[in-house]
Short mmCIF file of C-alpha atoms in Angstrom, two decimals:
data_model
loop_
_atom_site.label_atom_id
_atom_site.label_comp_id
_atom_site.label_asym_id
_atom_site.label_seq_id
_atom_site.Cartn_x
_atom_site.Cartn_y
_atom_site.Cartn_z
CA MET W 1 -16.27 -2.51 -24.09
CA LEU W 2 -19.02 -4.90 -23.04
CA LYS W 3 -22.56 -3.54 -23.10
CA THR W 4 -22.66 -1.88 -19.69
CA LEU W 5 -25.31 -0.22 -17.55
CA ILE W 6 -24.53 1.99 -14.57
CA ILE W 7 -27.26 1.68 -11.91
CA ILE W 8 -27.57 4.75 -9.69
CA PRO W 9 -29.95 4.45 -6.70
CA ALA W 10 -30.94 7.91 -5.53
CA TYR W 11 -32.89 8.96 -2.47
CA ASN W 12 -33.00 12.69 -1.70
CA GLU W 13 -29.94 13.46 -3.82
CA GLU W 14 -31.09 16.74 -5.38
CA LEU W 15 -27.76 18.41 -4.51
CA ASN W 16 -25.55 15.55 -5.70
CA ILE W 17 -27.19 13.85 -8.68
CA GLN W 18 -26.24 16.40 -11.35
CA LYS W 19 -22.56 16.19 -10.44
CA THR W 20 -22.79 12.39 -10.43
CA ILE W 21 -24.25 12.23 -13.94
CA ASP W 22 -21.86 14.89 -15.24
CA ASP W 23 -18.99 12.74 -13.97
CA ILE W 24 -20.34 9.73 -15.89
CA LYS W 25 -20.85 11.73 -19.07
CA GLU W 26 -17.31 13.06 -18.88
CA ASN W 27 -15.43 9.93 -17.80
CA ALA W 28 -17.58 7.08 -19.18
CA PRO W 29 -19.44 8.70 -22.11
CA LYS W 30 -20.03 5.43 -24.00
CA VAL W 31 -21.62 3.66 -21.05
CA ASP W 32 -25.39 3.69 -20.44
CA TYR W 33 -26.76 4.76 -17.08
CA VAL W 34 -30.10 4.81 -15.30
CA VAL W 35 -30.98 6.65 -12.09
CA VAL W 36 -33.51 4.84 -9.91
CA ASN W 37 -35.30 7.60 -8.03
CA ASP W 38 -36.26 5.79 -4.83
CA GLY W 39 -39.31 7.81 -3.83
CA SER W 40 -37.27 10.92 -3.02
CA LYS W 41 -39.04 13.51 -0.91
CA ASP W 42 -36.85 16.40 -2.04
CA ASN W 43 -36.42 17.82 -5.58
CA THR W 44 -34.41 14.92 -7.01
CA LEU W 45 -37.12 14.15 -9.57
CA ASP W 46 -37.24 17.81 -10.65
CA VAL W 47 -33.48 17.79 -11.26
CA LEU W 48 -33.73 14.56 -13.27
CA ASN W 49 -36.43 16.09 -15.45
CA LYS W 50 -34.71 19.47 -15.77
CA TYR W 51 -31.58 17.94 -17.30
CA ASN W 52 -33.33 15.10 -19.15
CA PHE W 53 -31.37 12.46 -17.26
CA HIS W 54 -32.31 8.82 -17.80
CA TYR W 55 -34.28 7.54 -14.84
CA ILE W 56 -36.84 5.11 -13.47
CA ASN W 57 -39.17 6.77 -11.00
CA GLY W 58 -40.17 4.95 -7.84
CA PHE W 59 -43.30 6.37 -6.28
CA GLN W 60 -42.40 5.15 -2.81
CA ASN W 61 -39.17 4.50 -0.99
CA GLN W 62 -38.05 0.87 -1.35
CA GLY W 63 -34.66 1.24 0.29
CA LEU W 64 -31.29 0.54 -1.30
CA PHE W 65 -32.11 -3.07 -2.11
CA GLY W 66 -35.35 -2.30 -3.92
CA ALA W 67 -33.80 0.53 -5.90
CA VAL W 68 -30.74 -1.45 -6.99
CA GLN W 69 -32.79 -4.54 -7.81
CA THR W 70 -34.99 -2.38 -10.04
CA GLY W 71 -31.83 -1.43 -11.91
CA PHE W 72 -30.74 -5.06 -12.15
CA ARG W 73 -34.10 -6.01 -13.60
CA TRP W 74 -33.77 -3.25 -16.19
CA ALA W 75 -30.27 -4.50 -17.06
CA PHE W 76 -31.53 -8.08 -17.31
CA LEU W 77 -34.51 -7.21 -19.49
CA ASN W 78 -32.33 -5.17 -21.81
CA ASP W 79 -29.60 -7.81 -22.15
CA TYR W 80 -26.67 -5.93 -20.64
CA ASP W 81 -23.38 -7.78 -20.22
CA VAL W 82 -22.28 -5.77 -17.17
CA ALA W 83 -24.15 -3.83 -14.50
CA ILE W 84 -22.35 -1.40 -12.25
CA GLN W 85 -23.72 -0.29 -8.89
CA PHE W 86 -22.82 3.40 -8.47
CA ASP W 87 -23.77 5.74 -5.64
CA GLY W 88 -25.76 8.87 -6.41
CA ASP W 89 -24.06 10.96 -3.73
CA GLY W 90 -20.86 11.72 -5.62
CA GLN W 91 -18.58 9.41 -3.62
CA HIS W 92 -17.74 7.16 -6.57
CA SER W 93 -15.73 8.23 -9.60
CA ALA W 94 -16.72 7.21 -13.13
CA SER W 95 -13.03 7.28 -14.11
CA TYR W 96 -12.82 3.72 -12.70
CA ILE W 97 -15.71 2.33 -14.76
CA LYS W 98 -13.42 1.03 -17.49
CA THR W 99 -11.17 -0.65 -14.89
CA LEU W 100 -14.13 -2.46 -13.35
CA VAL W 101 -15.42 -3.62 -16.74
CA THR W 102 -11.92 -4.85 -17.61
CA ALA W 103 -11.92 -6.90 -14.41
CA ILE W 104 -15.15 -8.56 -15.59
CA GLU W 105 -13.65 -9.16 -19.04
CA GLU W 106 -10.70 -10.85 -17.35
CA GLY W 107 -12.98 -13.48 -15.83
CA ASN W 108 -14.34 -12.07 -12.59
CA ASP W 109 -18.07 -12.50 -12.01
CA ILE W 110 -18.10 -9.55 -9.60
CA ALA W 111 -15.52 -6.78 -9.43
CA ILE W 112 -15.43 -4.53 -6.37
CA GLY W 113 -14.10 -0.99 -6.47
CA SER W 114 -11.97 -1.28 -3.34
CA ARG W 115 -10.21 1.36 -1.28
CA PHE W 116 -7.80 -1.19 0.15
CA VAL W 117 -6.14 -3.22 -2.61
CA THR W 118 -2.88 -1.26 -2.55
CA GLU W 119 -3.77 1.08 0.33
CA LYS W 120 -3.84 -0.11 3.93
CA LYS W 121 -7.13 -0.11 5.78
CA PRO W 122 -6.86 2.35 8.67
CA TYR W 123 -7.30 1.22 12.27
CA THR W 124 -10.24 3.47 13.04
CA ALA W 125 -13.60 2.95 14.70
CA ARG W 126 -15.21 3.56 11.32
CA MET W 127 -13.31 0.63 9.81
CA LEU W 128 -13.96 -1.77 12.70
CA GLY W 129 -17.14 -3.04 11.08
CA SER W 130 -15.40 -3.51 7.74
CA ARG W 131 -12.63 -5.53 9.38
CA LEU W 132 -15.12 -7.74 11.23
CA ILE W 133 -17.13 -8.35 8.06
CA SER W 134 -13.94 -9.19 6.11
CA PHE W 135 -12.97 -11.65 8.85
CA ALA W 136 -16.40 -13.29 8.82
CA ILE W 137 -16.29 -13.69 5.03
CA LYS W 138 -12.80 -15.21 5.28
CA LEU W 139 -13.99 -17.56 8.02
CA THR W 140 -16.98 -18.86 6.04
CA THR W 141 -15.52 -18.94 2.51
CA GLY W 142 -11.74 -18.90 2.83
CA LYS W 143 -11.68 -15.85 0.54
CA THR W 144 -10.39 -12.41 1.43
CA ILE W 145 -12.53 -9.40 0.51
CA LYS W 146 -10.63 -6.30 1.61
CA ASP W 147 -13.44 -3.77 1.14
CA PRO W 148 -16.69 -5.74 1.57
CA THR W 149 -18.84 -2.69 2.32
CA SER W 150 -17.96 -0.89 -0.91
CA GLY W 151 -21.08 -0.11 -2.94
CA PHE W 152 -19.05 0.40 -6.12
CA ARG W 153 -19.32 -2.96 -7.89
CA ALA W 154 -19.55 -4.47 -11.34
CA TYR W 155 -21.49 -7.68 -12.10
CA ASN W 156 -21.40 -9.96 -15.14
CA LYS W 157 -24.46 -11.16 -17.03
CA ASP W 158 -25.11 -14.25 -14.92
CA CYS W 159 -24.87 -12.26 -11.69
CA ILE W 160 -27.23 -9.67 -13.14
CA ARG W 161 -29.77 -12.48 -13.53
CA LEU W 162 -29.20 -13.76 -9.98
CA TYR W 163 -29.62 -10.31 -8.45
CA ALA W 164 -32.58 -9.42 -10.66
CA GLU W 165 -34.59 -12.58 -10.06
CA ASP W 166 -33.92 -13.42 -6.39
CA SER W 167 -35.20 -11.14 -3.63
CA ASN W 168 -32.75 -12.87 -1.26
CA ASN W 169 -29.80 -11.21 -3.01
CA PRO W 170 -29.48 -7.63 -1.74
CA PRO W 171 -26.39 -5.70 -2.89
CA GLU W 172 -24.78 -6.12 0.52
CA PRO W 173 -21.60 -7.81 1.86
CA ASP W 174 -23.44 -10.90 3.11
CA THR W 175 -24.61 -11.81 -0.39
CA LEU W 176 -20.96 -11.98 -1.48
CA VAL W 177 -20.72 -15.11 0.69
CA TYR W 178 -23.60 -16.69 -1.20
CA MET W 179 -22.00 -15.78 -4.54
CA LEU W 180 -18.69 -17.29 -3.47
CA LYS W 181 -20.53 -20.44 -2.36
CA ASN W 182 -22.08 -20.47 -5.84
CA GLY W 183 -18.57 -20.62 -7.29
CA LYS W 184 -18.50 -17.01 -8.43
CA LYS W 185 -15.14 -15.33 -8.77
CA ILE W 186 -14.88 -11.97 -7.00
CA GLY W 187 -12.03 -9.57 -7.64
CA GLU W 188 -11.12 -6.15 -6.30
CA VAL W 189 -9.57 -3.17 -8.05
CA GLN W 190 -8.09 -0.15 -6.33
CA VAL W 191 -10.20 3.02 -6.48
CA GLU W 192 -10.33 6.37 -4.72
CA MET W 193 -13.57 7.52 -3.11
CA SER W 194 -14.69 11.00 -2.13
CA GLU W 195 -16.64 12.15 0.88
CA ARG W 196 -20.29 13.05 0.44
CA GLU W 197 -20.59 16.82 -0.19
CA PHE W 198 -24.29 17.35 0.50
CA GLY W 199 -26.99 15.54 2.42
CA GLU W 200 -26.63 12.86 5.06
CA SER W 201 -25.82 9.19 4.89
CA TYR W 202 -28.48 6.83 6.23
CA LEU W 203 -25.76 5.27 8.41
CA ASN W 204 -25.34 6.97 11.79
CA PRO W 205 -23.46 5.35 14.73
CA ILE W 206 -26.52 3.43 15.93
CA SER W 207 -27.66 2.27 12.50
CA SER W 208 -24.05 1.38 11.63
CA MET W 209 -23.86 -0.90 14.65
CA LYS W 210 -27.17 -2.54 13.76
CA TYR W 211 -26.01 -2.94 10.16
CA MET W 212 -22.75 -4.60 11.22
CA CYS W 213 -24.54 -7.02 13.55
CA ARG W 214 -27.08 -7.91 10.86
CA MET W 215 -24.30 -8.55 8.34
CA LEU W 216 -22.33 -10.74 10.75
CA VAL W 217 -25.36 -12.86 11.63
CA SER W 218 -26.21 -13.32 7.96
CA ILE W 219 -22.62 -14.11 6.93
CA LEU W 220 -22.02 -16.61 9.72
CA LEU W 221 -25.43 -18.23 10.15
CA ILE W 222 -27.53 -17.75 7.00
CA GLN W 223 -25.61 -17.32 3.75
CA PRO W 224 -23.34 -20.38 4.08
CA PHE W 225 -26.41 -22.62 4.33
CA ARG W 226 -28.51 -21.22 1.50
CA LYS W 227 -29.26 -23.62 -1.31
CA VAL W 228 -26.93 -23.08 -4.25
CA ASN W 229 -28.81 -21.67 -7.25
CA LYS W 230 -27.91 -23.34 -10.53
#
């Protein structure tokens, strides 16, 4: 398998991070990983030290973008072929790591672990934002991304560089538009995801609505007009 790094942003994941790393060790034992402790205020750092997990410690909270970009920079500096964004809350399964890396080997620049390749997206309020974002991406690029909000993604070496060097490339759905405009090939592979067991997601109904609006504005009015990076 290509030299691969799993990037795990973690903020206040003391109750989830051990299970997450155990899953990686069991299902992807030959793949490197690094936890980016994003200024957690709970005992996440103590858990990382207790079990000698590999981590980069952030002394203050940077948010998801800052934490993931730190991981991309580590992957870039250490010449990894593939970087995989992987949640620290236990929702993603390391059993799909090999499938994502295979999708990169087959020529995709970005491979998304998608819930909706072979499964139908439900018509629920929770999925309304995902449907709107998928429609906006289709409208601006002509490409269909069935699960644009999935945070389970693999990136090839050139994308690692683009995400590591450019602070305008957060690991969010809107940046997929920029990557497609750059000629990057994005594929999706079917995965199963679990519900968070402990802790709370940063997305509540109000923040989810704000997030969706921000994504739609960026996808429709900003990303299509960014200068293509060669």
